[in-house]
Amino acid sequence: MDLTVVNTVYALLGLGLWILATIKGPFYMNVGFAAHPLYATLGAIGGSYFIMYLFKLIEQKISLRLLARLGQLALITLSIHIIGLQIFTDASFLTRKLLAYGFSGGLIGVTILLYRICILWILTIILSKSKYIRYVFAIR
């Protein structure tokens, strides 16, 4: 993907489809239901393209080497993420603690998200050092 005028138009079109899909109705990922499946599908495709374009644009300005490392270890990261959602169910504990410190609801959500990303990143780096894990999950 190059940062050409044509790709910029495609990215903006993708953003428009994504916005249209969110306006037309919810998409429930936990039960696989969309009020309007066609809009949800087009929104998912358009949104994915827009996000890829956006990060390509950001990459021109900022080094994203740490995120690139996670991308190289995508299967390990995905496995840890799925397992981590089951193990790190301490969101209610953290929410209570952060509410006690006076955090707002939105700030609590962002804090928990960053906490989980940090845990995921650390576990991915640690487990990727194992020869067995790399043998099973590494992309060849």
Coordinates of C-alpha atoms in Angstrom, one line a residue:
M1 CA 0.0 0.0 0.0
D2 CA 1.5 3.3 -1.1
L3 CA 0.4 6.7 0.1
T4 CA -1.0 7.8 -3.3
V5 CA -4.0 9.9 -4.1
V6 CA -6.0 6.9 -5.2
N7 CA -5.3 5.0 -2.0
T8 CA -6.2 8.1 0.0
V9 CA -9.6 8.1 -1.8
Y10 CA -10.0 4.4 -1.1
A11 CA -9.1 5.0 2.6
L12 CA -11.7 7.8 2.9
L13 CA -14.3 5.7 1.1
G14 CA -13.5 2.8 3.6
L15 CA -13.9 5.2 6.5
G16 CA -17.3 6.3 5.1
L17 CA -18.4 2.7 4.8
W18 CA -17.3 2.0 8.3
I19 CA -19.2 5.1 9.6
L20 CA -22.3 4.0 7.6
A21 CA -22.1 0.5 9.1
T22 CA -22.0 1.9 12.6
I23 CA -25.0 4.3 11.9
K24 CA -27.1 1.5 10.3
G25 CA -27.0 -0.8 13.3
P26 CA -25.0 -2.7 15.8
F27 CA -22.7 -5.6 15.1
Y28 CA -22.4 -8.1 17.9
M29 CA -19.1 -9.9 17.7
N30 CA -19.8 -12.2 20.6
V31 CA -22.9 -13.7 19.0
G32 CA -22.1 -13.2 15.3
F33 CA -25.2 -11.1 14.7
A34 CA -25.5 -7.9 12.6
A35 CA -28.7 -5.9 12.1
H36 CA -27.7 -5.3 8.5
P37 CA -25.2 -7.9 7.4
L38 CA -24.3 -6.2 4.1
Y39 CA -23.6 -2.9 5.8
A40 CA -21.6 -4.7 8.5
T41 CA -19.5 -6.6 5.9
L42 CA -18.8 -3.5 3.8
G43 CA -18.0 -1.5 7.0
A44 CA -15.6 -4.2 8.2
I45 CA -13.8 -4.2 4.9
G46 CA -13.7 -0.5 4.6
G47 CA -12.7 0.0 8.2
S48 CA -9.9 -2.5 7.8
Y49 CA -8.6 -0.7 4.8
F50 CA -8.8 2.6 6.5
I51 CA -6.9 1.4 9.6
M52 CA -4.2 -0.1 7.4
Y53 CA -3.8 3.1 5.5
L54 CA -3.8 5.1 8.7
F55 CA -1.0 3.1 10.2
K56 CA 0.9 3.3 7.0
L57 CA 0.6 7.1 7.2
I58 CA 1.6 7.0 10.9
E59 CA 4.6 4.8 10.1
Q60 CA 6.0 7.5 7.8
K61 CA 6.2 9.9 10.8
I62 CA 6.8 7.6 13.8
S63 CA 8.8 4.4 14.2
L64 CA 6.5 1.4 15.0
R65 CA 9.2 -1.2 15.6
L66 CA 7.6 -2.6 18.8
L67 CA 4.3 -3.1 17.0
A68 CA 6.1 -4.6 14.0
R69 CA 7.7 -7.1 16.4
L70 CA 4.3 -8.1 17.7
G71 CA 3.2 -8.5 14.1
Q72 CA 6.0 -10.9 13.4
L73 CA 4.8 -12.9 16.4
A74 CA 1.1 -12.7 15.4
L75 CA 0.2 -16.3 16.1
I76 CA 1.9 -16.3 19.5
T77 CA 0.3 -13.0 20.3
L78 CA -3.2 -14.2 19.3
S79 CA -2.9 -17.3 21.4
I80 CA -1.7 -15.4 24.4
H81 CA -4.6 -12.9 23.9
I82 CA -7.2 -15.6 23.8
I83 CA -5.8 -17.3 26.9
G84 CA -5.1 -14.0 28.6
L85 CA -8.8 -13.0 28.3
Q86 CA -9.6 -16.0 30.5
I87 CA -6.7 -15.6 33.0
F88 CA -6.7 -11.8 33.5
T89 CA -10.3 -11.4 34.5
D90 CA -9.3 -8.8 37.1
A91 CA -11.1 -6.0 35.3
S92 CA -13.7 -5.7 38.1
F93 CA -10.9 -5.5 40.7
L94 CA -9.1 -2.8 38.7
T95 CA -12.3 -0.9 38.1
R96 CA -13.1 -0.7 41.8
K97 CA -9.6 0.5 42.6
L98 CA -9.6 3.1 39.8
L99 CA -13.1 4.3 40.8
A100 CA -11.8 4.8 44.4
Y101 CA -9.0 7.0 42.9
G102 CA -11.7 9.1 41.1
F103 CA -11.1 7.9 37.5
S104 CA -13.9 8.5 35.1
G105 CA -15.5 5.6 33.2
G106 CA -13.7 6.3 29.9
L107 CA -10.4 6.7 31.6
I108 CA -10.9 3.4 33.4
G109 CA -11.6 1.7 30.0
V110 CA -8.5 3.1 28.5
T111 CA -6.4 2.2 31.5
I112 CA -7.6 -1.4 31.5
L113 CA -7.0 -1.6 27.8
L114 CA -3.4 -0.4 28.1
Y115 CA -2.9 -2.7 31.1
R116 CA -3.9 -5.7 29.0
I117 CA -1.8 -4.6 26.0
C118 CA 1.2 -4.3 28.2
I119 CA 0.6 -7.8 29.7
L120 CA 0.1 -9.2 26.3
W121 CA 3.2 -7.6 24.9
I122 CA 5.4 -8.8 27.8
L123 CA 4.1 -12.4 27.7
T124 CA 4.6 -12.5 23.9
I125 CA 8.2 -11.4 24.1
I126 CA 8.9 -13.8 27.0
L127 CA 7.3 -16.8 25.3
S128 CA 8.8 -16.0 21.9
K129 CA 12.2 -16.8 23.4
S130 CA 11.2 -20.4 23.8
K131 CA 12.5 -22.6 21.0
Y132 CA 9.5 -24.9 21.3
I133 CA 6.9 -22.1 21.1
R134 CA 8.7 -20.5 18.1
Y135 CA 8.8 -23.9 16.4
V136 CA 5.0 -24.4 16.8
F137 CA 3.8 -20.9 16.2
A138 CA 6.4 -19.0 14.2
I139 CA 5.6 -18.2 10.6
R140 CA 8.1 -19.8 8.3

